Each structure stands twice: as C-alpha cells, then as structure tokens.
C-alpha cells in the first residue's frame, strides 16, 4: 500500500506569491474561500512502515512538516520519520527545503548526478552534513529501492526518467542550445509499491507530451502532472512576467497542445494538476477554467490532499 501526501501544490513562490498583486493573489490574501492558499510543490510518500520519502523539498518544507502530523517526531528527543528525499530537478522550489533539514538528522538524498553536482557546487548545502545525510546518485530508466541513511530499504521502488523540460533558471547558459539543458535536468518519477504493485507517476515539470510518454502513462491509476499555467502566454498577458510557459519548461493546461488535450484517450484513472502558478485561474474554485479542467476529468491539487493506493 502506498500513501501519498500533497505537502505543497503551487509553483515557485506559492499562492499567494509574496510580491504578486494579481486578482487571484488578492483573493487568497483576503481569505476568500474560493482562493485557497497553497505552498510550493512537494509530495511525501510512505509504504506503510511509518517512514516517509519526500518527493522534492520545497522552501516551505518547515511549514509543510508542521501541517502534517505524519511527519512529526515520534521517538526520543530527536527523531524524524523522513527517511529520504528524492529530487526531480535543481529548481529552487525543489531543493531549497533541504536547508530546513540541517539539524543533524540522518536521511538520504537521491538525485541524478547532474542535480548532485549543482548541490556540491553550492557550499551552503554543506550545512546538510554529508556524514549524516548520504547523497546517492540515481541513473535514468533504472528502477531502485530507496533506503534510509542507515541503508534500510523502503518498501517501494522508484524509477526516474527524463521528460521534456529545461535546466533550472539560475543555471541557464544563454549561449547554448536549449540554454544548456540535458536529459537529467527534468525528470519524472514512477513509484511502485513492492507489496501490492500499486503505482503512480509524479511529473511536476514537463514541456511536451511525446508519443512515448503518452504510451508510458496510458492506463495509469494516478498521475500528478505539471499544471503551471492555463495558457502559454498567461504571465505575459497578466503583466506578471515576460516568459511563456514553454520558455519556462512547462506545458499549458489548455489549448490543442495543452496537457488536457494530451491526456485525452489515455485512460488515466485519476489525473491531478500540481505545481500550479499563482497566475493560473484554475486555482480559483469558482473560475470557468476550474470548471473546464474538472469537466475534462482533472482535479486541482491543494495542500493536505491524501491518497492511498
């Protein structure tokens, strides 16, 4: 059995974003019940043995731990049920939370060599003591069983595989093709329970749906998928940015090339948008965009959701 907690469901900056005064953020700050606040995207997954693995570590991780009793200390003066963290890329909203876990608590960090090299190059991450927190590299397309810091395996398997995307903004090389992006810069995760064969996919960043990816997701019980923007030019039209969703490495939800259209006919049992930008009107319970997404069989993630497979 797998238990999945949505710790955070928003894109970088959260909802409301600290410096954004768009309509949605104003409504969220005012306490409008149709504009529920959200922290930055992260999941936690457990195989039922009391240990949890973080799927990305957002800057809001401290708040997310406090808000989820399953992640609270239980045994002794110092304890955490967090056994490991798995990183899908080196984006700030997916790695900065590691700094919250710096108080000499053992756990393991899993990521591609590319992401580990970014962490190693930034001395601030040394506060997460590698003598207590082993950094374990994973290869793409090779399933592995994660383990805690002591090497005790967890009861599920994870496979990382590359999906279309882009290198983290702060690592872009404007002189290089694709800004210097390589396959390991944007990965999806397939998580499979070793006892029941329950499985789900976590894909918080993806810029296209090639045929091979559609085939891989076909018939899946649960997919949590990149829901950053509703339209590709959303931030430009809203006056909150100068880049399209594609330029940032994300598919729009709507339109003929959007993710709603791309999932049609894939027979995914449960489809949930996650990593949703503060400008995306689908965040609002009473918006026509929310109604359109739900009418197409999608759910919009919110903090605190829990699933069992």
Coordinates of C-alpha atoms in Angstrom, one line a residue:
X1 CA 0.0 0.0 0.0
X2 CA 1.2 3.5 -0.8
X3 CA 0.1 6.6 1.0
X4 CA 0.7 9.9 -0.7
X5 CA 0.5 13.3 1.0
X6 CA 0.4 16.6 -1.0
X7 CA 2.6 18.8 1.1
X8 CA 2.5 21.7 -1.4
X9 CA 0.7 22.2 -4.7
X10 CA 1.7 25.6 -6.0
X11 CA 4.6 26.5 -8.3
X12 CA 7.6 28.6 -7.2
X13 CA 6.5 31.5 -5.0
X14 CA 3.4 29.7 -3.7
X15 CA -0.1 31.1 -3.7
X16 CA -0.4 34.0 -2.9
X17 CA 3.1 34.9 -4.1
X18 CA 4.7 37.3 -1.7
X19 CA 5.1 40.1 -4.3
X20 CA 2.1 39.4 -6.5
X21 CA -1.0 41.6 -6.5
X22 CA -2.9 39.7 -9.3
X23 CA -6.6 39.1 -8.8
X24 CA -6.0 35.5 -7.5
X25 CA -3.4 36.5 -5.0
X26 CA -5.5 39.4 -3.7
X27 CA -8.4 37.0 -3.2
X28 CA -6.2 34.5 -1.4
X29 CA -4.8 37.2 1.0
X30 CA -8.3 38.4 1.7
X31 CA -9.4 34.9 3.0
X32 CA -11.7 34.2 0.0
X33 CA -12.6 30.5 0.5
X34 CA -12.6 30.1 -3.3
X35 CA -8.9 31.1 -3.4
X36 CA -7.2 28.6 -1.0
X37 CA -3.6 29.4 -0.2
X38 CA -1.0 26.9 -1.3
X39 CA 2.6 26.2 -0.5
X40 CA 5.3 25.2 -3.1
X41 CA 5.1 21.8 -4.8
X42 CA 6.2 18.7 -2.9
X43 CA 4.9 15.3 -2.0
X44 CA 5.6 12.7 0.7
X45 CA 5.1 9.0 0.1
X46 CA 5.1 6.1 2.6
X47 CA 4.9 2.3 2.1
X48 CA 3.1 1.9 5.4
X49 CA 6.0 1.3 7.7
X50 CA 6.0 4.7 9.3
X51 CA 8.9 6.1 7.2
X52 CA 8.3 8.8 4.6
X53 CA 10.2 9.9 1.5
X54 CA 9.9 13.5 0.3
X55 CA 9.5 14.0 -3.4
X56 CA 11.2 17.3 -3.8
X57 CA 12.0 19.6 -0.8
X58 CA 10.3 23.0 -1.2
X59 CA 11.3 26.2 0.5
X60 CA 8.1 25.9 2.5
X61 CA 9.1 22.5 3.9
X62 CA 9.2 23.6 7.6
X63 CA 5.6 24.8 7.4
X64 CA 4.6 21.6 5.5
X65 CA 6.1 19.4 8.1
X66 CA 4.2 21.3 10.9
X67 CA 1.0 20.9 8.9
X68 CA 1.2 17.1 8.5
X69 CA 1.3 15.1 11.7
X70 CA 2.6 12.0 9.9
X71 CA 5.9 13.9 9.5
X72 CA 6.3 14.9 13.2
X73 CA 8.9 13.5 15.5
X74 CA 7.7 10.4 17.5
X75 CA 10.5 8.6 19.3
X76 CA 13.0 10.2 21.7
X77 CA 14.3 13.7 21.9
X78 CA 15.4 13.9 18.3
X79 CA 13.6 12.0 15.6
X80 CA 12.0 12.3 12.2
X81 CA 10.0 9.8 10.1
X82 CA 11.5 11.4 7.0
X83 CA 13.9 8.7 5.7
X84 CA 14.9 10.2 2.4
X85 CA 14.3 13.0 -0.2
X86 CA 14.2 12.4 -3.9
X87 CA 14.8 15.5 -6.2
X88 CA 13.4 15.7 -9.7
X89 CA 15.5 18.7 -10.7
X90 CA 17.6 21.5 -9.3
X91 CA 14.9 24.2 -9.3
X92 CA 14.9 26.4 -6.2
X93 CA 11.4 25.4 -5.3
X94 CA 12.5 21.7 -5.3
X95 CA 15.9 21.9 -3.5
X96 CA 15.9 24.8 -1.1
X97 CA 13.9 22.9 1.5
X98 CA 16.9 20.7 2.1
X99 CA 18.3 23.6 4.2
X100 CA 15.4 23.2 6.5
X101 CA 16.6 19.7 7.3
X102 CA 20.1 20.7 8.5
X103 CA 19.8 19.9 12.2
X104 CA 22.0 16.8 12.3
X105 CA 19.2 14.4 11.4
X106 CA 20.1 11.4 9.3
X107 CA 18.2 10.9 6.0
X108 CA 19.3 10.2 2.4
X109 CA 19.1 12.4 -0.7
X110 CA 18.5 10.8 -4.1
X111 CA 19.0 12.7 -7.3
X112 CA 20.7 12.4 -10.7
X113 CA 24.4 13.1 -10.9
X114 CA 23.5 16.4 -12.6
X115 CA 21.5 17.6 -9.6
X116 CA 24.1 16.4 -7.1
X117 CA 26.7 18.3 -8.9
X118 CA 24.7 21.5 -8.5
X119 CA 24.3 20.9 -4.8
X120 CA 28.0 20.1 -4.4
X121 CA 29.0 23.3 -6.2
X122 CA 27.0 25.4 -3.7
X123 CA 28.7 25.5 -0.3
X124 CA 25.5 26.4 1.5
X125 CA 24.2 22.9 1.1
X126 CA 27.2 21.6 3.2
X127 CA 25.1 22.5 6.2
X128 CA 23.2 19.3 5.4
X129 CA 26.1 17.3 6.7
X130 CA 27.0 14.6 4.2
X131 CA 28.4 12.4 7.0
X132 CA 24.8 12.1 8.3
X133 CA 22.9 12.7 5.0
X134 CA 24.3 10.5 2.3
X135 CA 23.9 11.8 -1.3
X136 CA 23.0 8.9 -3.6
X137 CA 23.1 9.2 -7.3
X138 CA 20.4 7.6 -9.5
X139 CA 20.6 6.7 -13.1
X140 CA 17.7 7.4 -15.5
X141 CA 15.5 4.5 -16.5
X142 CA 16.9 2.2 -13.8
X143 CA 14.4 1.4 -11.0
X144 CA 15.9 1.4 -7.5
X145 CA 14.7 0.8 -4.0
X146 CA 15.4 3.8 -1.8
X147 CA 16.8 3.3 1.6
X148 CA 17.2 5.5 4.7
X149 CA 20.5 6.9 5.9
X150 CA 21.5 3.5 7.5
X151 CA 20.7 1.6 4.3
X152 CA 17.5 0.0 5.4
X153 CA 15.3 -0.3 2.3
X154 CA 11.9 1.2 2.0
X155 CA 9.0 -0.9 0.7
X156 CA 8.7 0.7 -2.7
X157 CA 10.6 1.2 -5.9
X158 CA 11.3 4.4 -7.8
X159 CA 12.3 5.0 -11.4
X160 CA 13.4 8.3 -12.7
X161 CA 13.1 9.0 -16.4
X162 CA 13.7 12.1 -18.4
X163 CA 10.8 14.2 -19.7
X164 CA 10.8 17.3 -22.0
X165 CA 11.8 20.3 -20.0
X166 CA 14.6 22.8 -19.2
X167 CA 17.5 23.4 -17.0
X168 CA 16.8 25.5 -13.8
X169 CA 16.6 29.2 -14.5
X170 CA 19.7 30.1 -12.4
X171 CA 21.7 27.5 -14.4
X172 CA 20.8 28.7 -17.9
X173 CA 23.5 29.3 -20.4
X174 CA 22.1 31.8 -22.9
X175 CA 24.8 30.9 -25.5
X176 CA 24.0 27.2 -25.5
X177 CA 21.3 25.2 -27.4
X178 CA 18.3 24.8 -25.2
X179 CA 20.0 27.0 -22.6
X180 CA 22.3 24.1 -21.8
X181 CA 19.6 21.7 -20.8
X182 CA 20.4 18.0 -20.7
X183 CA 18.1 15.0 -20.1
X184 CA 18.8 14.9 -16.3
X185 CA 17.6 18.4 -15.8
X186 CA 13.9 17.4 -15.8
X187 CA 12.8 14.0 -14.6
X188 CA 9.6 12.3 -13.8
X189 CA 9.2 9.7 -11.1
X190 CA 7.3 6.3 -11.3
X191 CA 6.7 4.9 -7.8
X192 CA 5.7 1.3 -7.3
X193 CA 4.8 -0.5 -4.1
X194 CA 6.7 -3.7 -3.7
X195 CA 4.0 -5.5 -1.8
X196 CA 0.9 -4.6 -3.9
X197 CA 2.3 -3.4 -7.2
X198 CA 0.3 -0.1 -6.7
X199 CA 1.9 2.6 -8.9
X200 CA 1.7 6.3 -9.6
X201 CA 3.6 9.0 -11.5
X202 CA 4.8 12.3 -10.3
X203 CA 5.7 14.8 -13.1
X204 CA 5.8 18.4 -11.6
X205 CA 7.6 19.7 -14.7
X206 CA 7.1 18.8 -18.4
X207 CA 7.0 20.9 -21.5
X208 CA 5.5 18.4 -24.1
X209 CA 3.8 15.1 -24.4
X210 CA 5.7 13.0 -27.0
X211 CA 4.1 9.7 -28.0
X212 CA 6.5 7.6 -25.9
X213 CA 5.4 9.5 -22.7
X214 CA 1.7 9.2 -23.6
X215 CA 2.2 5.4 -24.0
X216 CA 4.0 5.2 -20.7
X217 CA 1.2 6.9 -18.8
X218 CA -1.6 5.1 -20.6
X219 CA -3.9 3.4 -18.1
X220 CA -2.1 4.6 -15.0
X221 CA -4.0 4.6 -11.7
X222 CA -2.8 8.1 -10.7
X223 CA -0.7 10.8 -12.4
X224 CA 0.2 14.1 -10.7
X225 CA 1.2 16.3 -13.6
X226 CA 2.6 19.8 -14.3
X227 CA -0.2 22.4 -14.1
X228 CA 1.9 25.5 -14.0
X229 CA -0.1 27.7 -16.4
X230 CA -3.6 27.6 -18.0
X231 CA -2.4 29.3 -21.3
X232 CA 1.1 29.5 -22.6
X233 CA 1.2 33.4 -22.6
X234 CA -0.6 33.7 -19.3
X235 CA 2.1 35.6 -17.4
X236 CA 2.7 38.0 -20.2
X237 CA -1.0 38.9 -20.5
X238 CA -1.3 39.2 -16.8
X239 CA 1.7 41.6 -16.7
X240 CA 3.5 39.4 -14.1
X241 CA 6.3 38.2 -16.4
X242 CA 7.9 38.2 -19.8
X243 CA 8.2 34.5 -20.5
X244 CA 5.8 31.9 -21.9
X245 CA 5.1 28.6 -20.1
X246 CA 7.1 26.8 -22.8
X247 CA 10.1 29.2 -22.2
X248 CA 10.0 28.2 -18.6
X249 CA 9.7 24.4 -19.4
X250 CA 6.0 23.8 -18.8
X251 CA 3.0 22.7 -20.9
X252 CA -0.1 24.9 -20.6
X253 CA -3.2 23.1 -19.3
X254 CA -5.5 24.3 -22.1
X255 CA -5.3 24.5 -25.9
X256 CA -4.7 22.0 -28.6
X257 CA -1.2 21.4 -27.5
X258 CA -2.0 21.6 -23.8
X259 CA -2.0 18.8 -21.2
X260 CA -5.8 18.4 -21.0
X261 CA -5.9 17.6 -24.7
X262 CA -2.7 15.4 -24.5
X263 CA -4.3 13.2 -21.8
X264 CA -7.5 12.6 -23.8
X265 CA -7.8 8.9 -24.6
X266 CA -5.0 7.8 -22.2
X267 CA -7.5 6.2 -19.8
X268 CA -5.6 7.5 -16.7
X269 CA -7.8 6.7 -13.8
X270 CA -7.1 9.8 -11.7
X271 CA -5.4 12.9 -13.1
X272 CA -4.3 15.7 -10.8
X273 CA -2.7 19.0 -11.7
X274 CA 0.2 20.1 -9.3
X275 CA 2.9 22.8 -9.4
X276 CA 0.3 25.4 -10.3
X277 CA 1.4 29.0 -10.8
X278 CA -0.2 31.9 -8.8
X279 CA -1.5 33.4 -12.1
X280 CA -3.3 30.3 -13.2
X281 CA -7.1 30.9 -12.8
X282 CA -7.7 27.2 -12.4
X283 CA -6.6 27.7 -8.8
X284 CA -9.8 29.5 -8.1
X285 CA -12.7 27.3 -7.2
X286 CA -15.3 29.5 -9.0
X287 CA -13.4 30.1 -12.2
X288 CA -14.6 28.9 -15.6
X289 CA -11.1 27.5 -16.1
X290 CA -11.5 25.3 -13.0
X291 CA -14.9 24.1 -14.3
X292 CA -13.3 23.3 -17.7
X293 CA -10.5 21.3 -16.1
X294 CA -12.8 19.4 -13.8
X295 CA -15.2 18.8 -16.8
X296 CA -12.3 17.1 -18.6
X297 CA -11.8 14.8 -15.6
X298 CA -9.0 16.6 -13.8
X299 CA -8.5 17.6 -10.2
X300 CA -6.6 20.6 -9.0
X301 CA -4.2 19.7 -6.2
X302 CA -4.4 21.5 -2.9
X303 CA -2.2 21.2 0.2
X304 CA -3.2 18.4 2.5
X305 CA -4.7 16.1 0.0
X306 CA -4.0 12.4 0.8
X307 CA -4.3 9.4 -1.5
X308 CA -4.0 5.6 -0.8
X309 CA -3.2 3.1 -3.5

